[in-house]
Short mmCIF file of C-alpha atoms in Angstrom, two decimals:
data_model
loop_
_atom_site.label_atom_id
_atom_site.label_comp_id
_atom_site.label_asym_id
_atom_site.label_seq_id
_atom_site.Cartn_x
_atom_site.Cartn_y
_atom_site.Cartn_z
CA UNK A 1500 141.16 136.90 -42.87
CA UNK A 1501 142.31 133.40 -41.15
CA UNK A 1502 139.60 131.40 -39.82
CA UNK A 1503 140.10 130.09 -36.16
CA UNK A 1504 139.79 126.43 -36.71
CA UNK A 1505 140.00 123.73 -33.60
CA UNK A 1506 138.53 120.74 -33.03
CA UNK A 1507 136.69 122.20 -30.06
CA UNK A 1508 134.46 124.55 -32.64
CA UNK A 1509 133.76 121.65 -35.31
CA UNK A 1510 130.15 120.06 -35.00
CA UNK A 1511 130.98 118.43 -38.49
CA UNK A 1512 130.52 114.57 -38.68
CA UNK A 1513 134.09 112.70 -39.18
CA UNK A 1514 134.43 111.90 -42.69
CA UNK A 1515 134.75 108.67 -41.54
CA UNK A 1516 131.52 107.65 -40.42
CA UNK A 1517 128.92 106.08 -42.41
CA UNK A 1518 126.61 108.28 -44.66
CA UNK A 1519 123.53 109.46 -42.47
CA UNK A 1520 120.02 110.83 -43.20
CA UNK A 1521 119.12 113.60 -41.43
CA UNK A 1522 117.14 112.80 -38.21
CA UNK A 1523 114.96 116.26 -38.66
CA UNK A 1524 114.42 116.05 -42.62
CA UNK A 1525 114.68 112.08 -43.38
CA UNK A 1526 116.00 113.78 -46.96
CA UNK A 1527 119.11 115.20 -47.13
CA UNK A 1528 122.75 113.64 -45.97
CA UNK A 1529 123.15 114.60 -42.73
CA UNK A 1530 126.81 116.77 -42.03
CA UNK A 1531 126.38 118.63 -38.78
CA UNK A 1532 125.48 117.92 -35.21
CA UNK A 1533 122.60 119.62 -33.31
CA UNK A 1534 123.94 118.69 -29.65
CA UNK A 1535 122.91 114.79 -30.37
CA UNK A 1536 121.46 114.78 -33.96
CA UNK A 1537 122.70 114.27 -36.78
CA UNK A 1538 121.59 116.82 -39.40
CA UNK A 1539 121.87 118.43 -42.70
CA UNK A 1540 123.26 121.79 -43.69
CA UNK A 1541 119.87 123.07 -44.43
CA UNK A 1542 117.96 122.26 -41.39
CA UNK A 1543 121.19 123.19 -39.20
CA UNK A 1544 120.89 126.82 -40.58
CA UNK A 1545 116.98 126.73 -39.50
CA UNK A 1546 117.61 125.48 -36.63
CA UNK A 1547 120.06 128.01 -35.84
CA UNK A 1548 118.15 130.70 -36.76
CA UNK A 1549 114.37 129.87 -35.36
CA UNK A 1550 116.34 130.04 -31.75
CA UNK A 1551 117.26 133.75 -32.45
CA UNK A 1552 114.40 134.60 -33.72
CA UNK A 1553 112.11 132.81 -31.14
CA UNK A 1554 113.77 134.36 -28.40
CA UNK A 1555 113.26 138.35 -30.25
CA UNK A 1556 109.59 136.88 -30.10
CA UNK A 1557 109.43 137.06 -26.73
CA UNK A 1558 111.07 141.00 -26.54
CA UNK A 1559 107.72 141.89 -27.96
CA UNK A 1560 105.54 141.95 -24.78
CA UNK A 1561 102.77 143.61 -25.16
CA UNK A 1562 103.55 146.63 -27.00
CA UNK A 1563 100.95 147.94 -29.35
CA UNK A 1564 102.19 150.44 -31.26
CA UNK A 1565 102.40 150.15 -34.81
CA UNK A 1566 105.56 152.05 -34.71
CA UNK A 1567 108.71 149.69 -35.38
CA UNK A 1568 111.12 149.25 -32.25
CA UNK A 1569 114.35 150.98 -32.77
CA UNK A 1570 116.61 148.48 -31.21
CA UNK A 1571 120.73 149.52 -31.41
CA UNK A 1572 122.86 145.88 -32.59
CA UNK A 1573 126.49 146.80 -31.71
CA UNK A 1574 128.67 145.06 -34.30
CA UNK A 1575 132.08 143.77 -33.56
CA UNK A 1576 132.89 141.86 -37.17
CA UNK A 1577 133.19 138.51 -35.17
CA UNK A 1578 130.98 135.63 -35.55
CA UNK A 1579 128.13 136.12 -32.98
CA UNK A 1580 127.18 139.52 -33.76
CA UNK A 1581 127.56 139.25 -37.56
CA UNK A 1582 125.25 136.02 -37.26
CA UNK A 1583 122.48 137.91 -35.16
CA UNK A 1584 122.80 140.95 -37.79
CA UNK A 1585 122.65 138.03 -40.92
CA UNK A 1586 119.53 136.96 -39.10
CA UNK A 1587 117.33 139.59 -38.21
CA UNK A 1588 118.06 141.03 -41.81
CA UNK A 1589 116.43 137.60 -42.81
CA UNK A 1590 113.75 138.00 -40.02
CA UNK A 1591 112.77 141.23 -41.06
CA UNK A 1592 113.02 140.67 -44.73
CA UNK A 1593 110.56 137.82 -43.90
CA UNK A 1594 108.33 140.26 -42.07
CA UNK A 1595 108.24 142.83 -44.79
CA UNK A 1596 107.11 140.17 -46.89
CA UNK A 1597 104.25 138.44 -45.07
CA UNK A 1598 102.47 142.11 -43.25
CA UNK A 1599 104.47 144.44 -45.55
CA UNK A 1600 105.78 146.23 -42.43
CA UNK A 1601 108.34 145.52 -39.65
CA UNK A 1602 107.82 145.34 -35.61
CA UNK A 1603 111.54 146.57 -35.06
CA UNK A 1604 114.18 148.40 -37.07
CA UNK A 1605 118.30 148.35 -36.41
CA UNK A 1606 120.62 150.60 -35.56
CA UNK A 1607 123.96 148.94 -36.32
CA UNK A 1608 126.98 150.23 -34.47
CA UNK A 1609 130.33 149.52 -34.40
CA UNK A 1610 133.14 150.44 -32.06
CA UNK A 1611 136.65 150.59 -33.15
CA UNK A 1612 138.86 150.14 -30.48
CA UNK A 1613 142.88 151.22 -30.37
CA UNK A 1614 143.22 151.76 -34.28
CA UNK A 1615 145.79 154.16 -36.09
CA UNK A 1616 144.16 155.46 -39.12
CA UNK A 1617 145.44 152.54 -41.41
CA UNK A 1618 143.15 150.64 -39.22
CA UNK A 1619 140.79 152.85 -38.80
CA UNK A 1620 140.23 152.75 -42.96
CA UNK A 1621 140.20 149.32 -43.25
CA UNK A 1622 137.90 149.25 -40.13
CA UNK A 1623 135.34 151.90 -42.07
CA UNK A 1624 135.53 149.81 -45.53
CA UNK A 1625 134.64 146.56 -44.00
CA UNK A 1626 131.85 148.29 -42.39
CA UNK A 1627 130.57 149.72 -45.63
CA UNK A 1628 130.85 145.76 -46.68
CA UNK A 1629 128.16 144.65 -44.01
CA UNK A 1630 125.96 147.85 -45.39
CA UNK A 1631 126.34 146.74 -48.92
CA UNK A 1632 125.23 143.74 -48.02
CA UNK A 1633 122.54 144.50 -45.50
CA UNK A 1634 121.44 147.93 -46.72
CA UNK A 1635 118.06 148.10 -44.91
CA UNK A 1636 119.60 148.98 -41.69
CA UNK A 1637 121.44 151.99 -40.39
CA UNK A 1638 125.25 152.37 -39.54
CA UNK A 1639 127.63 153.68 -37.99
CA UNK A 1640 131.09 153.67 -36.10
CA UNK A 1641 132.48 155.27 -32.92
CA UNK A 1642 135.99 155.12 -31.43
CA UNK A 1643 136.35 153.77 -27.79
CA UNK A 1644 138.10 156.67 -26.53
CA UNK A 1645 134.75 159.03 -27.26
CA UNK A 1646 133.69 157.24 -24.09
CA UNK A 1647 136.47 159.68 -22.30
CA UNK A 1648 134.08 162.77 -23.16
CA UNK A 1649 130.71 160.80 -21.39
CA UNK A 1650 129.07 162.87 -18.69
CA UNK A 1651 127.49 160.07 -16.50
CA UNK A 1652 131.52 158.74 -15.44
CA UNK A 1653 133.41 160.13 -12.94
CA UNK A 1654 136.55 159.99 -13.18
CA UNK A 1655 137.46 162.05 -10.61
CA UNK A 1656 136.67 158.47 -8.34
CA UNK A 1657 139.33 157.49 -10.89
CA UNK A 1658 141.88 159.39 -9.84
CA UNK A 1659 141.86 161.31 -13.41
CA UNK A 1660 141.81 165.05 -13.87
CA UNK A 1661 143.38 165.74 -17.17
CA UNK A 1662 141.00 164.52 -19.86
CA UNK A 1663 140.62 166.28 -22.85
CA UNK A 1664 137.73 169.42 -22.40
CA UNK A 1665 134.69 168.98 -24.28
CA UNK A 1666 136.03 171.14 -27.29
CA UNK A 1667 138.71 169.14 -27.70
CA UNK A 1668 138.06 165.39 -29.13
CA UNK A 1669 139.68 162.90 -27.00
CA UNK A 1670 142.33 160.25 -28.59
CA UNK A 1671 143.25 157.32 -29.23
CA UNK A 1672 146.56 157.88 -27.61
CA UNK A 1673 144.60 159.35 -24.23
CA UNK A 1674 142.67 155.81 -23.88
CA UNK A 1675 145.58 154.21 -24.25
CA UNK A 1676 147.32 156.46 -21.40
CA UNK A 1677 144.61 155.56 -18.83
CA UNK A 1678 144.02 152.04 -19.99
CA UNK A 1679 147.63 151.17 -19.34
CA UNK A 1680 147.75 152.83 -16.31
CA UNK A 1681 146.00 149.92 -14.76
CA UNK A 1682 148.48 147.78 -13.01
CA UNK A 1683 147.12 144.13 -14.37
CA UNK A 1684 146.04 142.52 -17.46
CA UNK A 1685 142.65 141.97 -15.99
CA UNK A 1686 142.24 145.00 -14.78
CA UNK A 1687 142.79 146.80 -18.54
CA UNK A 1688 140.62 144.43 -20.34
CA UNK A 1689 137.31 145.33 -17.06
CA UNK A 1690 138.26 149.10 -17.62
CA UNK A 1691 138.20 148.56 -21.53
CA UNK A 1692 134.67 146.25 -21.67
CA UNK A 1693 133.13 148.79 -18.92
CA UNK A 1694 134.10 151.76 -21.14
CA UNK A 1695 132.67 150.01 -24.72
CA UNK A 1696 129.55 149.44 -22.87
CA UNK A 1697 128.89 152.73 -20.93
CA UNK A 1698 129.32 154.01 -24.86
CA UNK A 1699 126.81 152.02 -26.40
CA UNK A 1700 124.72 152.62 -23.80
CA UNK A 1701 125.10 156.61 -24.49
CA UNK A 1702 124.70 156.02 -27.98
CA UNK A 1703 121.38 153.70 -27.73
CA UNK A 1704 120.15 156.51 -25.65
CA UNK A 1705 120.90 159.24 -27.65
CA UNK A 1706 119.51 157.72 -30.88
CA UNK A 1707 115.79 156.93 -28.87
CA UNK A 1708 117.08 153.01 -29.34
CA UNK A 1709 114.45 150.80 -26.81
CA UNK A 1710 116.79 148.18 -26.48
CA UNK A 1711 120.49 146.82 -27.05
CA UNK A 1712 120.70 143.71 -29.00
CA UNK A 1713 124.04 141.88 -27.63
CA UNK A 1714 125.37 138.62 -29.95
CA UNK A 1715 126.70 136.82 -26.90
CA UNK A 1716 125.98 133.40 -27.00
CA UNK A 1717 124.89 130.68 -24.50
CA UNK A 1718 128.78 130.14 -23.59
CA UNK A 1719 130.04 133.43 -23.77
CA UNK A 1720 127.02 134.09 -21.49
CA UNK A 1721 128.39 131.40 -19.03
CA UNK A 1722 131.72 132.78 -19.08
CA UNK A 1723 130.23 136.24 -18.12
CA UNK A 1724 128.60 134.43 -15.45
CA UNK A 1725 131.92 133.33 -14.01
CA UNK A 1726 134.05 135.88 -14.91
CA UNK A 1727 131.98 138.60 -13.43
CA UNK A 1728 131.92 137.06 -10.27
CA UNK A 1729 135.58 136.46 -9.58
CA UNK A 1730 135.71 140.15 -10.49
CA UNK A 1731 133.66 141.11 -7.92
CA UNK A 1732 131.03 142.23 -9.86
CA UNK A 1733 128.57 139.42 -9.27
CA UNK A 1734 125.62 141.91 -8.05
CA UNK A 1735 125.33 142.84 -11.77
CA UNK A 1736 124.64 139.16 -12.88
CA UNK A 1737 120.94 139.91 -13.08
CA UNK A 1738 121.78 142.72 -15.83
CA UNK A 1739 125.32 140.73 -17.47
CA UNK A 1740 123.23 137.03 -18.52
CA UNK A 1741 119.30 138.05 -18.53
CA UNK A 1742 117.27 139.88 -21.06
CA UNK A 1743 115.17 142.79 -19.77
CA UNK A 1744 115.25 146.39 -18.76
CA UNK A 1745 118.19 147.92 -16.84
CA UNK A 1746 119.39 150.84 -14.39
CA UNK A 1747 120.77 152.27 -17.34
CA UNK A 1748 116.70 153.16 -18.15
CA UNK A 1749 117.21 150.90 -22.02
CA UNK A 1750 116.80 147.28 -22.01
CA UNK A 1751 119.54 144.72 -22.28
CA UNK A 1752 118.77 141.60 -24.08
CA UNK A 1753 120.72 138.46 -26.14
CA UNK A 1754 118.93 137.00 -29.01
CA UNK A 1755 121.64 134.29 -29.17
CA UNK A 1756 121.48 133.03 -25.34
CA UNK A 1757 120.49 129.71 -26.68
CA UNK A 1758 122.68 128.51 -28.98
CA UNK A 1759 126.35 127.67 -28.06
CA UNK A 1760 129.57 129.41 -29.60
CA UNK A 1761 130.81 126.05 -31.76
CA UNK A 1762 127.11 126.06 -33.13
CA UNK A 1763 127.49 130.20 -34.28
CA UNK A 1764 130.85 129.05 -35.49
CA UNK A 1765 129.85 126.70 -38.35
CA UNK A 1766 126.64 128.98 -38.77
CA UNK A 1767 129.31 131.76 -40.03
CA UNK A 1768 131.75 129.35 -41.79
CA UNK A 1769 128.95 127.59 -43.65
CA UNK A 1770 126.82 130.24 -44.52
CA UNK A 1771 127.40 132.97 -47.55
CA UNK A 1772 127.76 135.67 -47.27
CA UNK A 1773 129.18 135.83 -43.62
CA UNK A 1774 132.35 133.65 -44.52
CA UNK A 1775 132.99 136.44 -46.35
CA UNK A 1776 132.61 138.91 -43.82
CA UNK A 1777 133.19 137.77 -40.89
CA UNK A 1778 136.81 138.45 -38.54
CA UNK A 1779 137.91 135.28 -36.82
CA UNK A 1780 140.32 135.61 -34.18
CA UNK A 1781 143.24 133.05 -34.25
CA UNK A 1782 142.60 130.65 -31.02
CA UNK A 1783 145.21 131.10 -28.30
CA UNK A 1784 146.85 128.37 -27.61
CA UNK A 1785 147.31 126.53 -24.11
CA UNK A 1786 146.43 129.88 -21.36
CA UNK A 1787 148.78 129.72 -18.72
CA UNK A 1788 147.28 130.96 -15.68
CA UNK A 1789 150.33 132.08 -14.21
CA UNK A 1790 151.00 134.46 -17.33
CA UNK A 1791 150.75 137.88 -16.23
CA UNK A 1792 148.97 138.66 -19.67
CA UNK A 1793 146.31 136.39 -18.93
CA UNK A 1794 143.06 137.84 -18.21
CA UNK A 1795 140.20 136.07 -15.98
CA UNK A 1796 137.99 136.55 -19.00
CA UNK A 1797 140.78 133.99 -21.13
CA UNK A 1798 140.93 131.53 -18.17
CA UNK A 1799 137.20 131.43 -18.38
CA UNK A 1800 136.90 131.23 -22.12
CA UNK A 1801 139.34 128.49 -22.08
CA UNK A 1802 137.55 126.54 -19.47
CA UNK A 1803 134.24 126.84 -21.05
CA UNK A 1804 135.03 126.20 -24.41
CA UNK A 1805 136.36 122.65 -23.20
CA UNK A 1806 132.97 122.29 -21.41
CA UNK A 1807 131.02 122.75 -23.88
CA UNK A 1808 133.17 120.43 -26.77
CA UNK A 1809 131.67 117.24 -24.34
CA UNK A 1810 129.32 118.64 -21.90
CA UNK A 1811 127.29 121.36 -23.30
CA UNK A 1812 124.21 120.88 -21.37
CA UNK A 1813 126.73 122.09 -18.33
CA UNK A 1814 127.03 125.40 -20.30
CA UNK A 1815 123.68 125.64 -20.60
CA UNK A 1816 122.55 125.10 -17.13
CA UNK A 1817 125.17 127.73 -16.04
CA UNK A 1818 123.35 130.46 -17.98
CA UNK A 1819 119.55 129.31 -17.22
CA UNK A 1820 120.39 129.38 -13.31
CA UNK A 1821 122.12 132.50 -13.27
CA UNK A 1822 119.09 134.42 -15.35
CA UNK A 1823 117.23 133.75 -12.38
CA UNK A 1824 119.26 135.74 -10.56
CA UNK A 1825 117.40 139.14 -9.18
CA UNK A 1826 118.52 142.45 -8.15
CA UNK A 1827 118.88 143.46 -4.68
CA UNK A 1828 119.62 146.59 -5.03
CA UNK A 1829 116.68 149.61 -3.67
CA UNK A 1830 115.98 152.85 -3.72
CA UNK A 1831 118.83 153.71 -1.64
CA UNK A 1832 121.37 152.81 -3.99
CA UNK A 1833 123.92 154.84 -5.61
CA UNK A 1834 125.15 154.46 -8.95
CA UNK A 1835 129.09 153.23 -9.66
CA UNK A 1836 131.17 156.28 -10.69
CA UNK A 1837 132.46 153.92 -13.30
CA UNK A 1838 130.31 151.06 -14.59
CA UNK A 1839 127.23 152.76 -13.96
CA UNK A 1840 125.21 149.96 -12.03
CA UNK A 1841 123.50 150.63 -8.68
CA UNK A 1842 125.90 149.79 -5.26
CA UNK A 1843 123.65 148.22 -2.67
CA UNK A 1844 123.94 150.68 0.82
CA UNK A 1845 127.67 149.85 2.64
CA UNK A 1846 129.35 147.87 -0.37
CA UNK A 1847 131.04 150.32 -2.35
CA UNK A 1848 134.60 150.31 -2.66
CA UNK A 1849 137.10 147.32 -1.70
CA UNK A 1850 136.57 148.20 2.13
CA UNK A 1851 133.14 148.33 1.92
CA UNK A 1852 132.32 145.24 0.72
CA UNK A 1853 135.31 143.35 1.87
CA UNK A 1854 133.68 139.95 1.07
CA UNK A 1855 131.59 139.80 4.41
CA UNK A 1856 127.78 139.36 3.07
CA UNK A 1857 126.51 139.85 6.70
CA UNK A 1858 124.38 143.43 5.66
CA UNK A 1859 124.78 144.50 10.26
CA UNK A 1860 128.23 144.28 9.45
CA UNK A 1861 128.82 146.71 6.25
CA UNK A 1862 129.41 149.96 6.99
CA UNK A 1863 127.51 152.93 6.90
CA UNK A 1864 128.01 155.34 3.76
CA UNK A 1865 127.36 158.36 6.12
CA UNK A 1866 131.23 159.89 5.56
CA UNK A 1867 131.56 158.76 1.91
CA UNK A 1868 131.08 161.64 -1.23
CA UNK A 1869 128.74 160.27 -3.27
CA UNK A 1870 131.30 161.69 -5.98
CA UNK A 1871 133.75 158.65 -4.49
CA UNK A 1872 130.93 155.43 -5.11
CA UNK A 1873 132.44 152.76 -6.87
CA UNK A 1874 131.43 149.58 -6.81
CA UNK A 1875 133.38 146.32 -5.65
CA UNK A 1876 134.39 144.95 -8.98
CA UNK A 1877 135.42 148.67 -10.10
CA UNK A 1878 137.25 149.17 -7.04
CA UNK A 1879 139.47 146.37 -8.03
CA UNK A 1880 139.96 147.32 -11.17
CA UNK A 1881 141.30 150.47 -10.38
CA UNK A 1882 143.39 149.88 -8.01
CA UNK A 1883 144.58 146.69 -8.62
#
């Protein structure tokens, strides 16, 4: 497996510059960068890992029972959610050690998306890897199109009346069908991301998980921010970038919300056994944005991981003022036959929202089926 390796996801000190101490031990030969310190290997890797763990810290509340969490940590094989697994197998391990018992325990789950069964068997042995080496945990896989079969979608607001019957397993080969019927790249990559998380959710829920632990990191987090929005989909902000509970009845949360992408990067290059482990996609090169494969969501990784090679307090302060974002939704409002999330009173659809955020001038949902909600971002997704 190729490593991705750019100059904008090296925090390693040029070669060239004079030997340093580190600025957090005074002992060891400083290698790395923490934003604007120099420091070691070793005190990089603490670092790193105090932030994750600080921030599961604060998921605690004030929750008595003596019964561990069961908290569902969907596992893609990339860096950021191998890192957050490496860690709270270190976190607990530490745990185990100091009270001889555990607040939380994890459900690790992975989702194959698209495979034929030669990648489906190489998907299911690397899998059995990351169990072999963090056997205290339990695992196991899904494929995408199992969303197809969920009950709380409908996709007869999709326009889609021939899915497989629940005696019949859905396919591979039927996501695809549906998943190219969308008439833009952006459009199939919002239809595939909705789908992957309407199945975790299922899955969390069905397996009495509290929470879902997401590895998205303080730029990915940003992008979200941006990328949701130009979607249409900027009501769900409050749910997207912030840790708490959700309409979906589990809570959403993202241990890794405070350290940046090029910091997770060298975490997983530098530390054993992820190097190992871990699937690195190759960076794309220049994104034209006039391609009609290019998705919003490449745009906005693009931009942001420029921003954050120089400016990373920019990244930063995208994610901490869009956490403060808060739902506006009430009572009233109806969930989205497709992502799920609640659609304020008069802005479902394209129509209904159509960009006017004047609430006298929305109209009424009196002659819409409730079988017909979507929301904005949805809307567009589906029909373009």
């Amino acid at each position: 497996m190729a490593m991705a390796t750019t100059n904008s996801e090296e925090v390693h000190l040029s070669a060239e510059q004079p030997s340093l101490i580190c600025k957090k031990c005074n002992e060891f030969q400083a290698t790395l960068q923490i934003r604007s310190e120099s420091v070691c290997q070793k005190c990089f890797s603490q670092y790193i890992k105090t932030k994750a763990v600080k921030r599961m810290e604060t998921y605690k509340g004030k929750r008595f029972s003596k019964v561990p969490q069961k908290l569902l940590l969907p596992l893609s094989f990339g860096p950021s959610s191998s890192c957050l697994l490496h860690m709270l197998d270190g976190h607990l391990q530490t745990q185990h050690e100091r009270m001889n018992r555990a607040s939380y325990e994890l459900f690790v789950v992975h989702i194959d998306l698209y495979l034929d069964d030669t990648d489906r068997e190489a998907s299911a042995a690397l899998l059995q890897k990351y169990e072999t080496q963090y056997p205290k945990h339990s695992y196991t896989s899904y494929g995408l199109q199992e969303a197809l079969q969920l009950e709380g979608i409908n996709w007869a607001s999709l326009g889609i009346s021939d899915l497989p019957t629940q005696g019949n397993r859905a396919s591979s080969l039927d996501l695809q069908r549906i998943v190219s019927s969308m008439s833009s790249a952006t459009s199939r990559a919002d239809i595939v991301s909705t789908l992957l998380n309407r199945l975790l959710v299922d899955v969390a829920k069905r397996n009495d998980c509290e929470s879902i632990l997401f590895g998205d990191t303080t730029t990915r987090l940003a992008e979200k921010t941006l990328t949701e929005t130009a979607k249409g989909r900027g009501f769900s902000l409050p749910w997207q970038v912030s840790d708490g509970p959700s309409p979906y009845g589990i809570g959403l949360n993202y241990p890794l919300r405070d350290i940046l992408k090029k910091e997770i990067m060298t975490f997983s290059s530098s530390t054993i056994p992820l190097s190992d482990l871990v699937v690195y996609q190759q960076p794309p090169s220049h994104i034209s944005a006039s391609s009609k494969s290019t998705t919003i969501d490449d745009l906005m990784a693009q931009y942001f991981e420029s921003v954050e090679e120089n400016f990373p307090s920019i990244v930063a302060n995208v994610v901490r003022t869009s956490s403060k974002l808060k739902p506006t939704t009430d009572d009233t409002s109806k969930g989205c036959g497709l992502c799920g999330l609640p659609v304020a009173e008069g802005t479902d659809g394209i129509y209904g929202w159509g960009g006017d955020q004047n609430p006298d001038s929305r109209p009424s949902r009196e002659n819409i089926s409730s079988d017909t909600v979507l929301c904005y971002g949805c809307s567009r997704s589906i029909n373009g």
